[in-house]
Amino acid sequence: GESVGLHLPTLSVQEGDNSIINCAYSNSASDYFIWYKQESGKGPQFIIDIRSNMDKRQGQRVTVLLNKTVKHLSLQIAATQPGDSAVYFCAENMDSNYQLIWGAGTKLIIKP
Amino acid sequence: DAGVTQSPTHLIKTRGQQVTLRCSPKSGHDTVSWYQQALGQGPQFIFQYYEEEERQRGNFPDRFSGHQFPNYSSELNVNALLLGDSALYLCASSGQTNEKLFFGSGTQLSVL
């Protein structure tokens, strides 16, 4: 769950295509996971969450998939739009713990 | 319905000085968490306040302290500022669980 340095992984996607952002989480005891979107100069914005008793959850244009076997989380964004350009973070939490542990972040770039 | 509000938005201090950052949680939320976000990294948990007490603390030195008021607003104080304290300081609020944290836009602190 430790974040890496200044060089964020980057994903470039054509406008209108689907985007898939991946995250490996660190703690097998984590039971709650969240995706956040952070635009430049702003705080993180909640996108979607999922508890460990589920493996898929859908929102508006977004889907989160959870694979507990390999400790992997993904965020799928359908029909990517220019407004989706941002850094996306996954975060994990355990019920017994009040802090979120954040992943490294992925910068999503939309190509016109 | 106002979301999480933080003040000031930007602050410049010199080494050794002290700083106080302020946060008002989202309406209906009684729990406030503070995070530090260095450039290009995910947020790092500083501490969480609930019922005017520090409920959990991350791996930050005692120079970082906080307070929560009866109206649920909160302050983050940092003493003896170091250059490495330069970062975006984020406040997040939630209900009693840690689900769906809502973040403010942050205070950008620069220590010269």
Coordinates of C-alpha atoms in Angstrom, one line a residue:
Chain A
G1 CA 0.0 0.0 0.0
E2 CA 2.9 2.4 0.0
S3 CA 2.8 5.0 -2.7
V4 CA 5.6 5.4 -5.2
G5 CA 7.4 8.6 -6.0
L6 CA 6.8 11.4 -8.5
H7 CA 6.5 9.2 -11.6
L8 CA 2.9 8.1 -11.6
P9 CA 1.9 5.2 -13.8
T10 CA 0.0 6.7 -16.8
L11 CA -2.8 5.3 -18.9
S12 CA -3.7 7.0 -22.2
V13 CA -7.1 6.2 -23.6
Q14 CA -8.9 7.4 -26.7
E15 CA -12.0 9.4 -26.0
G16 CA -15.1 7.1 -26.1
D17 CA -13.1 3.9 -25.4
N18 CA -13.3 2.0 -22.1
S19 CA -10.6 2.5 -19.5
I20 CA -9.4 -0.1 -17.0
I21 CA -7.3 1.0 -14.1
N22 CA -5.7 -1.6 -11.9
C23 CA -4.6 -1.7 -8.3
A24 CA -2.8 -4.3 -6.2
Y25 CA -3.7 -3.9 -2.5
S26 CA -1.5 -4.9 0.3
N27 CA -3.5 -6.5 3.2
S28 CA -5.4 -9.7 2.8
A29 CA -7.4 -8.7 5.9
S30 CA -8.8 -5.5 4.3
D31 CA -12.5 -5.7 3.8
Y32 CA -13.5 -2.4 2.3
F33 CA -12.1 -0.8 -0.9
I34 CA -12.7 2.6 -2.5
W35 CA -11.7 4.3 -5.7
Y36 CA -11.1 8.0 -5.7
K37 CA -10.5 10.5 -8.5
Q38 CA -8.3 13.5 -7.9
E39 CA -8.1 16.4 -10.4
S40 CA -5.3 18.8 -10.3
G41 CA -5.5 21.2 -7.4
K42 CA -8.5 19.4 -5.8
G43 CA -9.1 16.9 -3.0
P44 CA -9.9 13.2 -3.8
Q45 CA -13.5 12.7 -5.0
F46 CA -15.3 9.4 -4.1
I47 CA -16.2 7.3 -7.2
I48 CA -17.3 3.9 -6.0
D49 CA -16.7 1.4 -3.1
I50 CA -17.0 -2.3 -2.6
R51 CA -16.9 -4.6 0.4
S52 CA -15.0 -7.9 0.5
N53 CA -18.1 -10.0 0.4
M54 CA -18.7 -8.8 -3.2
D55 CA -16.6 -9.2 -6.3
K56 CA -18.3 -6.7 -8.6
R57 CA -20.2 -3.5 -8.1
Q58 CA -21.5 -1.1 -10.8
G59 CA -22.2 2.6 -10.7
Q60 CA -22.9 5.1 -13.3
R61 CA -20.4 4.4 -16.1
V62 CA -18.1 2.8 -13.6
T63 CA -17.6 -0.8 -12.4
V64 CA -15.3 -2.0 -9.7
L65 CA -14.0 -5.6 -9.7
L66 CA -12.4 -7.3 -6.7
N67 CA -10.3 -10.4 -6.8
K68 CA -9.4 -11.4 -3.3
T69 CA -7.4 -14.4 -4.4
V70 CA -4.7 -12.3 -5.9
K71 CA -5.4 -9.1 -4.0
H72 CA -6.4 -7.1 -7.0
L73 CA -8.8 -4.3 -7.6
S74 CA -9.8 -2.7 -10.9
L75 CA -11.9 0.2 -12.0
Q76 CA -13.6 0.2 -15.4
I77 CA -14.8 3.4 -16.9
A78 CA -17.1 3.1 -19.8
A79 CA -17.1 5.5 -22.8
T80 CA -14.3 7.6 -21.3
Q81 CA -14.8 11.4 -21.6
P82 CA -12.3 14.3 -21.3
G83 CA -13.7 15.1 -17.9
D84 CA -12.4 11.7 -16.7
S85 CA -8.8 13.0 -16.9
A86 CA -7.4 12.8 -13.4
V87 CA -5.3 10.7 -11.1
Y88 CA -7.1 7.7 -9.8
F89 CA -6.3 6.1 -6.4
C90 CA -7.5 2.9 -4.9
A91 CA -7.7 2.7 -1.1
E92 CA -8.2 -0.1 1.4
N93 CA -9.5 -0.3 4.9
M94 CA -10.2 -2.8 7.7
D95 CA -13.2 -2.5 10.0
S96 CA -10.8 -2.5 13.0
N97 CA -8.8 0.3 11.6
Y98 CA -9.8 3.9 11.0
Q99 CA -7.2 4.8 8.4
L100 CA -7.3 4.3 4.6
I101 CA -4.2 2.9 3.0
W102 CA -3.8 4.3 -0.4
G103 CA -2.3 2.8 -3.6
A104 CA 0.2 4.6 -5.8
G105 CA -2.2 6.3 -8.2
T106 CA -2.7 6.1 -11.9
K107 CA -2.8 9.2 -14.2
L108 CA -5.5 8.8 -16.8
I109 CA -5.0 10.8 -20.0
I110 CA -7.8 11.1 -22.6
K111 CA -6.7 11.4 -26.2
P112 CA -9.1 13.3 -28.5
Chain B
D1 CA -25.4 21.4 1.4
A2 CA -21.8 22.5 1.8
G3 CA -19.2 19.8 1.5
V4 CA -16.0 19.7 3.5
T5 CA -14.4 23.1 3.7
Q6 CA -10.8 23.9 4.5
S7 CA -8.9 27.1 5.2
P8 CA -6.7 28.6 4.2
T9 CA -6.2 27.2 0.6
H10 CA -2.6 28.2 0.5
L11 CA 0.0 29.0 3.1
I12 CA 3.7 29.9 3.1
K13 CA 5.7 29.5 6.3
T14 CA 9.4 29.4 7.2
R15 CA 11.2 26.6 9.0
G16 CA 10.6 26.5 12.7
Q17 CA 7.3 28.3 12.6
Q18 CA 4.0 26.9 13.6
V19 CA 0.8 26.5 11.5
T20 CA -2.9 25.9 12.2
L21 CA -5.2 24.5 9.5
R22 CA -8.9 24.4 9.8
C23 CA -11.7 22.1 8.6
S24 CA -15.5 22.1 8.7
P25 CA -17.0 18.6 7.9
K26 CA -19.8 17.9 5.6
S27 CA -23.2 18.4 7.2
G28 CA -24.3 15.4 9.1
H29 CA -20.7 14.0 9.6
D30 CA -19.2 13.8 13.0
T31 CA -15.8 12.2 12.2
V32 CA -12.8 14.1 10.8
S33 CA -9.6 12.7 9.4
W34 CA -6.5 14.5 8.3
Y35 CA -4.2 13.3 5.6
Q36 CA -0.9 14.6 4.2
Q37 CA -0.3 14.3 0.5
A38 CA 3.1 14.9 -1.0
L39 CA 3.4 15.7 -4.7
G40 CA 2.8 12.7 -6.9
Q41 CA 1.9 10.4 -4.0
G42 CA -1.2 9.1 -2.3
P43 CA -2.4 10.6 0.9
Q44 CA -0.9 9.5 4.2
F45 CA -3.1 9.2 7.3
I46 CA -2.2 11.7 10.1
F47 CA -5.0 11.1 12.6
Q48 CA -8.8 10.9 13.1
Y49 CA -11.0 12.7 15.5
Y50 CA -14.3 11.5 16.8
E51 CA -16.3 12.9 19.8
E52 CA -13.6 15.5 20.3
E53 CA -10.9 12.9 20.9
E54 CA -8.1 11.5 18.7
R55 CA -9.3 8.0 17.9
Q56 CA -6.3 6.8 15.8
R57 CA -3.0 8.2 14.8
G58 CA -0.7 7.4 11.8
N59 CA 3.0 7.4 11.7
F60 CA 3.5 11.2 12.3
P61 CA 5.6 12.8 15.0
D62 CA 4.2 14.7 18.0
R63 CA 4.8 18.0 16.2
F64 CA 1.5 17.2 14.5
S65 CA -1.5 17.7 16.8
G66 CA -5.1 18.3 16.4
H67 CA -8.4 19.2 18.0
Q68 CA -12.1 18.7 17.3
F69 CA -14.7 21.1 18.5
P70 CA -18.3 20.4 19.7
N71 CA -19.6 21.4 16.3
Y72 CA -17.4 18.7 14.8
S73 CA -15.0 21.1 13.1
S74 CA -11.3 20.4 13.5
E75 CA -7.9 22.0 13.5
L76 CA -4.5 20.5 12.5
N77 CA -1.5 22.1 14.2
V78 CA 2.1 21.6 13.1
N79 CA 4.9 22.9 15.3
A80 CA 8.6 23.5 14.4
L81 CA 8.0 23.2 10.7
L82 CA 10.5 21.4 8.5
L83 CA 11.0 21.7 4.8
G84 CA 9.7 18.2 4.5
D85 CA 6.3 19.3 5.9
S86 CA 5.6 21.0 2.6
A87 CA 2.6 19.2 1.2
L88 CA -1.2 19.3 0.5
Y89 CA -3.1 18.7 3.8
L90 CA -6.4 17.1 3.3
C91 CA -9.3 17.0 5.7
A92 CA -12.0 14.3 5.2
S93 CA -15.2 13.7 7.0
S94 CA -17.5 10.7 7.4
G95 CA -20.1 9.2 9.6
Q96 CA -19.1 6.9 12.4
T97 CA -17.8 4.3 10.0
N98 CA -14.9 5.0 7.7
E99 CA -17.0 4.5 4.6
K100 CA -17.3 7.0 1.8
L101 CA -14.9 9.6 3.2
F102 CA -15.6 13.1 1.7
F103 CA -12.5 15.2 1.2
G104 CA -12.0 19.0 1.1
S105 CA -9.9 20.7 -1.5
G106 CA -7.0 20.8 0.9
T107 CA -4.5 23.4 2.2
Q108 CA -1.3 23.7 0.2
L109 CA 1.5 24.3 2.7
S110 CA 4.9 25.5 1.6
V111 CA 7.8 25.6 4.1
L112 CA 10.7 27.8 3.0

